[in-house]
CSV table of C-alpha atoms and ligand atoms in Angstrom, one decimal:
chain,number,residue,atom,x,y,z
R,351,MET,CA,-0.5,0.7,-0.7
R,352,SER,CA,1.1,3.5,-1.2
R,353,GLU,CA,1.6,5.8,1.2
R,354,ILE,CA,-1.5,8.6,1.9
R,355,TYR,CA,-0.5,11.9,2.2
R,356,ASP,CA,-2.9,14.9,4.1
R,357,TYR,CA,-1.8,17.4,1.3
R,358,ALA,CA,0.3,17.4,-1.8
R,359,VAL,CA,1.4,21.0,-2.2
R,360,VAL,CA,2.9,22.1,-6.0
R,361,GLY,CA,6.0,23.8,-6.6
R,362,GLY,CA,9.0,24.3,-4.8
R,363,GLY,CA,8.5,28.2,-5.0
R,364,ILE,CA,8.4,31.6,-2.0
R,365,VAL,CA,4.1,29.7,-2.1
R,366,GLY,CA,4.4,27.0,-2.4
R,367,LEU,CA,6.9,26.7,1.0
R,368,SER,CA,5.0,29.1,2.8
R,369,THR,CA,1.9,26.9,2.4
R,370,ALA,CA,3.4,24.0,3.7
R,371,TYR,CA,5.1,25.9,6.5
R,372,LYS,CA,1.6,26.7,7.5
R,373,LEU,CA,0.2,23.5,7.1
R,374,THR,CA,2.7,22.0,9.0
R,375,LEU,CA,2.1,24.4,11.9
R,376,LYS,CA,-1.3,24.3,11.7
R,377,PHE,CA,-2.1,20.6,11.8
R,378,PRO,CA,1.3,18.9,12.8
R,379,GLN,CA,0.0,16.0,13.1
R,380,ALA,CA,-0.8,15.9,9.3
R,381,LYS,CA,2.0,13.9,6.5
R,382,VAL,CA,2.4,17.1,4.0
R,383,LEU,CA,4.0,16.9,0.5
R,384,VAL,CA,6.2,19.4,-1.6
R,385,ILE,CA,6.3,17.9,-5.0
R,386,GLU,CA,8.6,20.1,-7.5
R,387,LYS,CA,10.0,19.5,-10.7
R,388,GLU,CA,13.0,21.2,-11.3
R,389,ILE,CA,16.4,20.0,-9.4
R,390,GLU,CA,16.0,22.7,-6.6
R,391,LEU,CA,14.3,25.3,-4.7
R,392,SER,CA,13.4,29.0,-6.0
R,393,ALA,CA,14.2,27.8,-9.1
R,394,HIS,CA,12.4,30.1,-10.9
R,395,GLN,CA,10.2,33.9,-9.8
R,396,THR,CA,11.9,33.3,-6.1
R,397,GLY,CA,14.9,32.7,-6.9
R,398,ASN,CA,15.0,34.6,-9.6
R,399,ASN,CA,13.0,37.8,-7.8
R,400,SER,CA,14.5,41.8,-6.9
R,401,GLY,CA,14.8,40.9,-3.5
R,402,VAL,CA,12.4,43.0,-2.6
R,403,ILE,CA,10.2,43.8,0.7
R,404,HIS,CA,7.4,45.2,-0.9
R,405,SER,CA,5.8,47.8,1.3
R,406,GLY,CA,2.3,47.2,0.2
R,407,LEU,CA,1.9,51.1,-0.4
R,408,TYR,CA,0.6,50.6,-4.3
R,409,TYR,CA,-2.1,48.2,-4.2
R,410,ALA,CA,-5.7,49.1,-4.1
R,411,PRO,CA,-7.4,48.5,-1.0
R,412,GLY,CA,-9.5,46.1,0.2
R,413,SER,CA,-7.7,43.9,-2.6
R,414,LEU,CA,-5.7,39.8,-1.5
R,415,LYS,CA,-2.5,42.4,-2.3
R,416,ALA,CA,-2.9,45.1,-0.3
R,417,GLU,CA,-4.3,43.3,2.6
R,418,ASN,CA,-1.4,39.9,2.1
R,419,CYS,CA,1.5,42.3,1.3
R,420,LYS,CA,1.4,43.9,4.6
R,421,THR,CA,0.6,40.8,6.9
R,422,GLY,CA,2.8,38.7,5.0
R,423,ARG,CA,6.1,41.8,5.5
R,424,LEU,CA,5.2,41.8,9.0
R,425,GLU,CA,5.5,38.5,9.0
R,426,LEU,CA,8.5,38.1,6.7
R,427,VAL,CA,11.0,40.1,8.5
R,428,ALA,CA,10.2,38.2,12.0
R,429,PHE,CA,10.5,34.7,10.5
R,430,ALA,CA,14.1,37.2,8.8
R,431,GLN,CA,15.1,38.0,12.5
R,432,LYS,CA,14.4,35.0,14.6
R,433,HIS,CA,16.6,33.3,11.1
R,434,ASN,CA,19.4,34.5,10.8
R,435,ILE,CA,18.3,35.3,6.8
R,436,PRO,CA,20.4,37.8,5.5
R,437,HIS,CA,17.5,41.1,5.2
R,438,ASP,CA,17.3,44.8,6.0
R,439,VAL,CA,14.5,47.1,6.2
R,440,CYS,CA,16.3,49.6,5.2
R,441,GLY,CA,13.7,52.5,3.3
R,442,LYS,CA,12.9,53.5,-0.2
R,443,VAL,CA,12.2,56.8,-2.6
R,444,ILE,CA,9.7,57.2,-5.1
R,445,VAL,CA,10.9,59.4,-7.3
R,446,ALA,CA,8.8,62.2,-9.8
R,447,THR,CA,11.3,63.4,-12.6
R,448,ASP,CA,8.3,64.7,-14.6
R,449,GLU,CA,5.6,67.6,-13.6
R,450,LYS,CA,2.8,64.9,-16.2
R,451,GLU,CA,4.4,61.9,-13.0
R,452,LEU,CA,3.3,64.3,-9.0
R,453,PRO,CA,-1.0,63.1,-9.6
R,454,PHE,CA,0.5,59.5,-10.0
R,455,MET,CA,2.5,60.2,-7.6
R,456,GLU,CA,0.1,61.3,-5.2
R,457,ASN,CA,-2.3,58.6,-5.9
R,458,ILE,CA,-0.1,56.4,-4.6
R,459,PHE,CA,0.4,58.4,-1.1
R,460,ASN,CA,-3.0,58.3,-0.7
R,461,ASN,CA,-3.2,54.7,-1.3
R,462,GLY,CA,-0.4,54.1,1.4
R,463,ILE,CA,-2.3,56.3,4.0
R,464,ALA,CA,-6.0,54.2,2.4
R,465,ASN,CA,-3.3,50.7,2.9
R,466,GLU,CA,-2.2,51.9,6.1
R,467,THR,CA,2.1,52.0,5.0
R,468,GLU,CA,4.0,52.7,8.2
R,469,GLY,CA,5.2,56.3,7.6
R,470,ILE,CA,4.8,57.1,4.0
R,471,THR,CA,6.1,61.2,3.9
R,472,LYS,CA,6.4,63.0,1.4
R,473,ILE,CA,9.0,65.0,0.8
R,474,ASN,CA,11.2,66.9,-1.7
R,475,ALA,CA,13.8,67.0,-3.7
R,476,GLU,CA,15.9,68.2,-1.0
R,477,GLU,CA,15.2,65.7,1.2
R,478,VAL,CA,15.5,63.1,-1.8
R,479,LYS,CA,19.2,64.1,-1.5
R,480,GLN,CA,19.6,63.7,2.0
R,481,ILE,CA,18.4,60.3,1.5
R,482,GLU,CA,20.0,59.5,-2.1
R,483,PRO,CA,22.3,62.1,-2.9
R,484,TYR,CA,22.9,61.3,-6.0
R,485,VAL,CA,19.0,61.6,-7.1
R,486,GLU,CA,17.7,64.8,-9.5
R,487,SER,CA,13.7,64.3,-9.3
R,488,ILE,CA,11.4,67.7,-8.0
R,489,GLY,CA,10.7,65.8,-4.5
R,490,GLY,CA,9.4,62.0,-3.9
R,491,ILE,CA,8.1,59.8,-1.5
R,492,HIS,CA,10.2,58.0,1.6
R,493,VAL,CA,8.4,53.9,2.1
R,494,PRO,CA,10.2,53.5,5.6
R,495,CYS,CA,9.3,49.9,5.5
R,496,THR,CA,9.9,48.7,2.6
R,497,GLY,CA,13.5,46.5,3.0
R,498,ILE,CA,15.4,43.5,0.8
R,499,ILE,CA,15.7,39.7,2.1
R,500,ASP,CA,18.1,36.7,0.4
R,501,TYR,CA,13.9,34.9,-1.1
R,502,ARG,CA,16.6,31.3,-2.3
R,503,ALA,CA,17.3,31.4,1.2
R,504,THR,CA,14.1,31.4,3.2
R,505,VAL,CA,12.5,28.8,0.9
R,506,HIS,CA,15.0,26.9,1.9
R,507,LYS,CA,15.0,27.8,6.1
R,508,LEU,CA,11.2,27.3,5.4
R,509,ALA,CA,12.5,23.1,4.5
R,510,ASP,CA,14.5,22.8,7.2
R,511,ILE,CA,12.1,23.5,9.0
R,512,ILE,CA,9.0,21.3,7.9
R,513,THR,CA,12.1,18.7,7.1
R,514,ALA,CA,14.0,18.1,11.1
R,515,SER,CA,9.9,18.7,12.5
R,516,SER,CA,9.5,15.9,14.6
R,517,ASN,CA,6.8,14.4,11.6
R,518,PRO,CA,9.3,15.4,8.9
R,519,ALA,CA,7.1,16.8,5.7
R,520,VAL,CA,8.5,15.4,2.2
R,521,ILE,CA,9.7,17.9,-0.9
R,522,LYS,CA,10.4,15.5,-4.2
R,523,LEU,CA,12.7,17.4,-6.8
R,524,GLY,CA,12.7,16.9,-9.6
R,525,GLU,CA,9.7,15.4,-10.8
R,526,GLU,CA,7.5,17.4,-12.7
R,527,VAL,CA,3.6,16.5,-11.6
R,528,THR,CA,1.8,15.2,-15.6
R,529,VAL,CA,-1.0,14.1,-14.6
R,530,ILE,CA,-3.1,14.7,-11.4
R,531,ASN,CA,-6.6,13.1,-11.2
R,532,GLN,CA,-9.3,13.7,-8.6
R,533,GLY,CA,-11.0,11.6,-6.5
R,534,GLU,CA,-11.6,11.1,-2.2
R,535,ILE,CA,-7.8,9.9,-2.8
R,536,SER,CA,-6.7,11.9,-5.1
R,537,GLU,CA,-3.7,11.0,-7.7
R,538,LEU,CA,-0.3,12.7,-8.8
R,539,VAL,CA,1.4,11.6,-11.6
R,540,THR,CA,5.4,13.0,-11.8
R,541,THR,CA,8.0,11.8,-14.7
R,542,LYS,CA,9.3,9.4,-11.8
R,543,GLU,CA,6.2,8.2,-9.6
R,544,SER,CA,3.4,8.8,-8.7
R,545,TYR,CA,1.7,10.4,-4.7
R,546,LYS,CA,-1.8,9.7,-3.7
R,547,ALA,CA,-3.0,12.5,-1.6
R,548,LYS,CA,-6.5,13.5,0.4
R,549,LYS,CA,-5.8,17.2,-0.7
R,550,MET,CA,-3.8,19.1,-3.7
R,551,ILE,CA,-2.7,22.6,-3.6
R,552,PHE,CA,-0.6,24.3,-6.7
R,553,CYS,CA,1.8,27.2,-6.6
R,554,GLY,CA,3.2,26.5,-10.3
R,555,GLY,CA,3.1,29.7,-10.5
R,556,LEU,CA,4.7,30.3,-15.0
R,557,GLN,CA,2.6,27.5,-15.1
R,558,ALA,CA,-0.2,28.0,-12.5
R,559,ASP,CA,-2.4,28.4,-16.3
R,560,ARG,CA,-0.9,24.9,-17.3
R,561,LEU,CA,-1.5,23.1,-13.8
R,562,ALA,CA,-5.3,23.6,-13.3
R,563,LYS,CA,-5.9,22.4,-17.2
R,564,LYS,CA,-4.7,18.9,-16.4
R,565,ASP,CA,-7.8,19.6,-13.3
R,566,HIS,CA,-9.7,20.4,-15.4
R,567,VAL,CA,-10.4,23.9,-14.0
R,568,ASP,CA,-12.5,26.4,-16.2
R,569,LEU,CA,-9.7,28.9,-17.0
R,570,LYS,CA,-10.1,31.6,-18.9
R,571,GLU,CA,-7.0,33.2,-18.7
R,572,LYS,CA,-3.6,31.8,-19.1
R,573,VAL,CA,-0.5,33.1,-18.2
R,574,VAL,CA,1.7,34.8,-20.7
R,575,PRO,CA,5.0,35.2,-19.1
R,576,PHE,CA,7.8,39.2,-19.1
R,577,ARG,CA,10.9,38.5,-18.8
R,578,GLY,CA,12.9,41.2,-17.2
R,579,ASP,CA,16.9,42.4,-17.3
R,580,TYR,CA,18.9,43.9,-14.9
R,581,TYR,CA,22.3,45.2,-15.0
R,582,GLU,CA,24.1,46.1,-12.5
R,583,LEU,CA,26.6,48.9,-10.8
R,584,THR,CA,30.3,48.2,-11.9
R,585,GLU,CA,32.4,48.5,-8.5
R,586,LYS,CA,33.2,52.4,-9.2
R,587,ALA,CA,29.3,53.3,-9.5
R,588,LYS,CA,28.0,52.0,-6.7
R,589,HIS,CA,28.5,54.9,-4.2
R,590,LYS,CA,25.7,56.5,-5.8
R,591,VAL,CA,22.9,54.5,-5.1
R,592,LYS,CA,22.4,54.2,-1.6
R,593,ASN,CA,19.3,51.7,-1.5
R,594,LEU,CA,16.0,50.9,-3.0
R,595,ILE,CA,15.3,54.4,-5.7
R,596,TYR,CA,11.6,54.1,-7.6
R,597,PRO,CA,10.4,55.9,-10.5
R,598,VAL,CA,7.5,56.6,-10.0
R,599,PRO,CA,5.0,54.2,-12.2
R,600,ASN,CA,3.1,54.5,-15.2
R,601,PRO,CA,0.0,53.5,-14.3
R,602,ASP,CA,-1.5,51.2,-17.1
R,603,PHE,CA,1.0,48.6,-16.2
R,604,PRO,CA,1.0,46.6,-13.5
R,605,PHE,CA,4.7,46.9,-13.6
R,606,LEU,CA,6.3,49.4,-11.2
R,607,GLY,CA,9.8,50.4,-13.4
R,608,VAL,CA,13.2,50.0,-14.1
R,609,HIS,CA,14.2,50.4,-10.2
R,610,PHE,CA,18.0,50.5,-8.2
R,611,THR,CA,18.0,47.9,-5.8
R,612,ARG,CA,20.7,47.6,-3.4
R,613,MET,CA,20.4,43.1,-3.3
R,614,THR,CA,21.5,41.8,0.3
R,615,ASP,CA,24.9,40.9,-1.1
R,616,GLY,CA,26.2,43.5,-1.8
R,617,GLU,CA,25.2,44.4,-5.0
R,618,ILE,CA,23.6,47.8,-6.8
R,619,GLU,CA,21.2,45.9,-9.4
R,620,CYS,CA,19.9,48.3,-12.1
R,621,GLY,CA,15.9,46.7,-13.2
R,622,PRO,CA,13.9,44.7,-14.6
R,623,ASN,CA,12.3,45.7,-17.3
R,624,ALA,CA,9.3,43.5,-18.8
R,625,VAL,CA,9.1,42.2,-21.9
R,626,PHE,CA,7.1,39.9,-23.8
R,627,SER,CA,9.2,36.6,-22.9
R,628,PHE,CA,9.4,33.6,-25.9
R,629,LYS,CA,9.8,31.1,-23.1
R,630,ARG,CA,8.2,30.8,-19.4
R,631,GLU,CA,11.4,29.8,-17.7
R,632,GLY,CA,14.5,31.1,-20.8
R,633,TYR,CA,16.3,33.6,-18.6
R,634,SER,CA,18.9,34.6,-21.5
R,635,ARG,CA,17.0,37.2,-24.6
R,636,THR,CA,17.0,35.6,-27.1
R,637,SER,CA,15.7,32.2,-24.8
R,638,PHE,CA,12.8,30.6,-27.0
R,639,SER,CA,10.0,27.3,-26.9
R,640,LEU,CA,7.4,26.3,-29.7
R,641,LYS,CA,5.3,25.5,-26.9
R,642,ASP,CA,5.6,28.4,-24.9
R,643,THR,CA,5.7,30.9,-28.3
R,644,TRP,CA,3.1,28.6,-30.5
R,645,ASP,CA,0.7,29.0,-26.5
R,646,ALA,CA,1.2,32.6,-25.7
R,647,LEU,CA,0.6,33.6,-29.5
R,648,SER,CA,-2.4,31.4,-30.6
R,649,TYR,CA,-3.9,33.5,-27.0
R,650,LYS,CA,-6.5,36.2,-28.1
R,651,GLY,CA,-5.4,37.8,-25.3
R,652,THR,CA,-1.5,38.5,-26.1
R,653,TRP,CA,-1.9,40.2,-29.0
R,654,SER,CA,-4.2,42.5,-28.2
R,655,LEU,CA,-2.3,43.6,-24.2
R,656,LEU,CA,-0.1,44.1,-27.4
R,657,THR,CA,-2.2,45.7,-29.7
R,658,GLN,CA,-3.2,47.9,-27.0
R,659,ASN,CA,0.4,49.0,-26.5
R,660,PRO,CA,2.8,49.0,-29.1
R,661,LYS,CA,4.8,51.3,-28.2
R,662,TYR,CA,4.9,51.1,-25.4
R,663,ALA,CA,6.1,46.8,-26.2
R,664,LEU,CA,8.0,48.1,-29.2
R,665,MET,CA,10.4,50.1,-26.4
R,666,GLU,CA,10.8,47.1,-24.7
R,667,TYR,CA,12.2,45.0,-27.5
R,668,ARG,CA,14.2,47.0,-28.3
R,669,ARG,CA,15.6,48.6,-24.9
R,670,ALA,CA,16.4,44.7,-23.9
R,671,PHE,CA,18.6,44.7,-26.5
R,672,SER,CA,19.8,48.3,-26.1
R,673,LYS,CA,22.0,49.5,-22.8
R,674,GLN,CA,22.3,53.1,-24.7
R,675,LEU,CA,18.4,53.4,-23.8
R,676,PHE,CA,18.3,52.3,-21.2
R,677,LEU,CA,21.1,53.5,-19.1
R,678,GLU,CA,19.3,56.7,-20.3
R,679,THR,CA,16.3,55.4,-18.6
R,680,LEU,CA,18.9,54.9,-15.3
R,681,GLN,CA,20.0,58.3,-15.6
R,682,ARG,CA,16.1,60.0,-15.8
R,683,MET,CA,16.9,59.2,-11.9
R,684,ILE,CA,20.8,59.7,-11.6
R,685,PRO,CA,22.1,62.0,-14.5
R,686,SER,CA,25.7,61.4,-13.9
R,687,LEU,CA,25.7,57.8,-14.6
R,688,GLU,CA,27.1,56.5,-17.7
R,689,LEU,CA,27.5,53.0,-19.8
R,690,ASP,CA,30.7,51.7,-18.6
R,691,ASP,CA,28.8,52.1,-14.8
R,692,LEU,CA,26.9,49.1,-16.3
R,693,LYS,CA,27.9,46.4,-16.5
R,694,LYS,CA,24.9,42.4,-17.2
R,695,GLY,CA,23.1,41.1,-14.9
R,696,ARG,CA,20.6,38.4,-14.4
R,697,SER,CA,16.9,38.1,-15.8
R,698,GLY,CA,13.9,37.0,-13.9
R,699,VAL,CA,10.7,35.8,-16.2
R,700,ARG,CA,6.9,36.8,-14.0
R,701,ALA,CA,3.9,35.5,-14.5
R,702,GLN,CA,1.5,37.2,-15.7
R,703,LEU,CA,-2.3,36.2,-16.0
R,704,LEU,CA,-4.0,37.9,-19.1
R,705,GLY,CA,-7.5,38.5,-20.1
R,706,VAL,CA,-9.0,37.4,-23.1
R,707,SER,CA,-9.3,40.8,-23.8
R,708,GLY,CA,-4.8,41.5,-22.9
R,709,GLU,CA,-6.7,42.8,-19.0
R,710,THR,CA,-3.3,42.5,-17.1
R,711,ARG,CA,-5.7,40.3,-13.8
R,712,ASP,CA,-4.0,42.6,-10.9
R,713,ASP,CA,-5.1,40.7,-7.5
R,714,PHE,CA,-3.3,37.7,-6.5
R,715,ARG,CA,-5.9,34.5,-7.6
R,716,ILE,CA,-6.2,31.8,-5.7
R,717,GLU,CA,-9.2,28.8,-6.6
R,718,TYR,CA,-11.1,26.1,-5.3
R,719,LYS,CA,-12.0,23.1,-7.1
R,720,GLY,CA,-12.8,20.1,-5.9
R,721,ASN,CA,-9.8,19.0,-3.5
R,722,SER,CA,-7.8,20.7,-5.5
R,723,ILE,CA,-6.7,24.2,-4.4
R,724,HIS,CA,-4.7,26.7,-7.7
R,725,VAL,CA,-3.5,29.1,-6.3
R,726,LEU,CA,-3.5,30.9,-10.5
R,727,ASN,CA,-2.3,34.2,-9.6
R,728,ALA,CA,0.7,35.0,-7.8
R,729,PRO,CA,3.2,38.1,-9.7
R,730,SER,CA,4.6,40.6,-7.2
R,731,PRO,CA,4.2,41.7,-4.2
R,732,ALA,CA,3.5,37.3,-3.5
R,733,ALA,CA,7.2,36.8,-2.5
R,734,THR,CA,6.8,39.6,0.4
R,735,ALA,CA,3.8,38.0,0.8
R,736,GLY,CA,4.3,34.2,1.0
R,737,LEU,CA,3.8,33.9,4.4
R,738,ALA,CA,-0.1,35.4,4.7
R,739,ILE,CA,-0.6,33.2,0.9
R,740,GLY,CA,0.2,30.6,2.6
R,741,GLN,CA,-2.0,31.7,6.0
R,742,LYS,CA,-4.3,32.1,3.7
R,743,ILE,CA,-4.9,28.4,1.5
R,744,VAL,CA,-4.9,26.4,5.4
R,745,ASP,CA,-7.6,29.1,6.6
R,746,MET,CA,-9.6,28.3,3.5
R,747,ILE,CA,-8.6,25.2,4.4
R,748,ASP,CA,-9.9,24.6,7.9
R,749,GLU,CA,-13.4,26.7,6.9
P,2026,FAD,C1,12.0,39.5,-12.0
P,2026,FAD,C2,10.6,39.6,-11.6
P,2026,FAD,C3,11.7,40.7,-9.8
P,2026,FAD,C4,9.8,40.2,-9.0
P,2026,FAD,N1,11.2,41.0,-7.5
P,2026,FAD,C5,10.0,40.6,-6.8
P,2026,FAD,C6,10.4,41.1,-5.4
P,2026,FAD,O1,11.2,42.4,-5.1
P,2026,FAD,N2,9.3,41.6,-4.1
P,2026,FAD,C7,8.2,40.3,-4.8
P,2026,FAD,O2,7.4,40.1,-2.8
P,2026,FAD,N3,8.3,40.6,-5.3
P,2026,FAD,C8,8.9,40.1,-6.4
P,2026,FAD,N4,8.5,39.6,-8.0
P,2026,FAD,C9,7.2,38.6,-8.1
P,2026,FAD,C10,7.4,37.0,-6.6
P,2026,FAD,O3,9.1,36.1,-6.8
P,2026,FAD,C11,6.7,36.5,-6.6
P,2026,FAD,O4,5.3,36.7,-7.3
P,2026,FAD,C12,6.8,35.2,-6.8
P,2026,FAD,O5,8.3,34.4,-6.5
P,2026,FAD,C13,5.9,33.4,-6.9
P,2026,FAD,O6,6.4,32.2,-5.9
P,2026,FAD,P1,5.3,31.3,-6.2
P,2026,FAD,O7,6.1,30.3,-5.5
P,2026,FAD,O8,4.3,31.5,-7.1
P,2026,FAD,O9,5.8,30.8,-7.9
P,2026,FAD,P2,7.9,30.3,-8.4
P,2026,FAD,O10,8.9,31.0,-7.2
P,2026,FAD,O11,7.8,30.6,-9.7
P,2026,FAD,O12,7.6,28.7,-8.1
P,2026,FAD,C14,7.0,27.8,-8.2
P,2026,FAD,C15,7.6,26.6,-8.9
P,2026,FAD,O13,6.9,25.6,-9.5
P,2026,FAD,C16,7.3,24.3,-9.5
P,2026,FAD,N5,6.6,24.0,-10.3
P,2026,FAD,C17,5.6,24.3,-12.1
P,2026,FAD,N6,4.7,23.3,-12.4
P,2026,FAD,C18,5.3,22.0,-11.8
P,2026,FAD,C19,4.8,21.2,-12.3
P,2026,FAD,N7,4.6,19.8,-13.1
P,2026,FAD,N8,5.5,20.0,-11.5
P,2026,FAD,C20,6.1,19.8,-10.1
P,2026,FAD,N9,6.6,21.6,-10.7
P,2026,FAD,C21,6.2,22.9,-10.7
P,2026,FAD,C22,8.1,25.2,-10.9
P,2026,FAD,O14,9.2,24.3,-11.3
P,2026,FAD,C23,8.6,26.4,-9.5
P,2026,FAD,O15,9.6,25.8,-8.9
P,2026,FAD,C24,9.5,39.9,-8.8
P,2026,FAD,C25,9.1,38.7,-9.8
P,2026,FAD,C26,9.8,38.3,-10.8
P,2026,FAD,C27,9.8,37.6,-12.2
């Protein structure tokens, strides 16, 4: 007789591991299984993101993002303090560089007040300079509760905790779930074995829609991948950024705009941009997958998005291949930056759930289907909110 797990979690990113962790806390006697298709945890979005602990000021009041970003952030910082995970609540500035941005910045500030984001203040250009001396702006917002963290280390700590308890969870790496058979006792078939579980939780990130389809969830939207490339500041330019410097984001798009981030290892990253990607899990500018490209380009939503914003899409594409254009974007905030201050960095790919009319689904989305729960949309700030999302899933199961 093969073992019957109480809970099988598919996906070894921060949402999957946070969910498994919360399950072991809530149901200490339960048998918990985590299945990850890669040979290491955090191989995709979680391990290739900006490493920012977001404050929560951007998100629509009352949304799952607003609620879970704040509770998740507070819990994440406490977790990092307790377990010595590299992190720093260093604060950030959002800076306006053009008069046209001021009304949008005002909206963000008011949103932050509505979301009760701790300590946010409007600051003038001089005050911005006191925090970030190389920034030229016409004013900004100081957000003291934003921070930086090593998300890979966070996920590894979660894994260590759940596998070291007296009733240890099991983590299977290098096994892709290929078939899902729901029943009173459900079956998950992987590329290596098959497992039985009473409840299944799918946290598949860039593959969330495909896992949902395998489980016969009636999902109208599709995941469309957007790659984000980073540059790093060279040694001679590192002093130009102290912590985190963000532009006022374009309100028409779901991304925050190219920004400066001090990482926990001391490097300064510039990025990420947001370019349509021809491969869901492809991390170079020329990555290509026929399956992923066909999936995205045969979907009406992708064309609707690209044709609604052709100038933006083209500009992003040109900038992905032009260091000079990338530099010009960064110079809007720090004009003294020069071309040889930048060296090529890494890339990450965002899973963006897209509606048929090209509308980006902004909020987190978590749905039931029989004995399954599917995390269908967990874009940024889901790394910050991971522990809160895990708690939400456990509460859904408990109810
Ligand atoms: C460039 C970039 C920058 C970002 N910056 C930030 C930031 O600074 N702060 C922040 O809070 N958020 C940020 N985000 C968002 C954040 O990283 C994601 O929201 C979060 O990591 C999502 O976690 P996840 O566990 O849902 O997905 P993932 O980390 O992608 O994990 C999903 C896992 O599921 C596995 N999987 C998929 N299909 C299967 C299958 N069939 N069988 C087994 N395993 C499977 C995958 O291999 C993967 O490991 C950023 C994202 C990107 C891409």
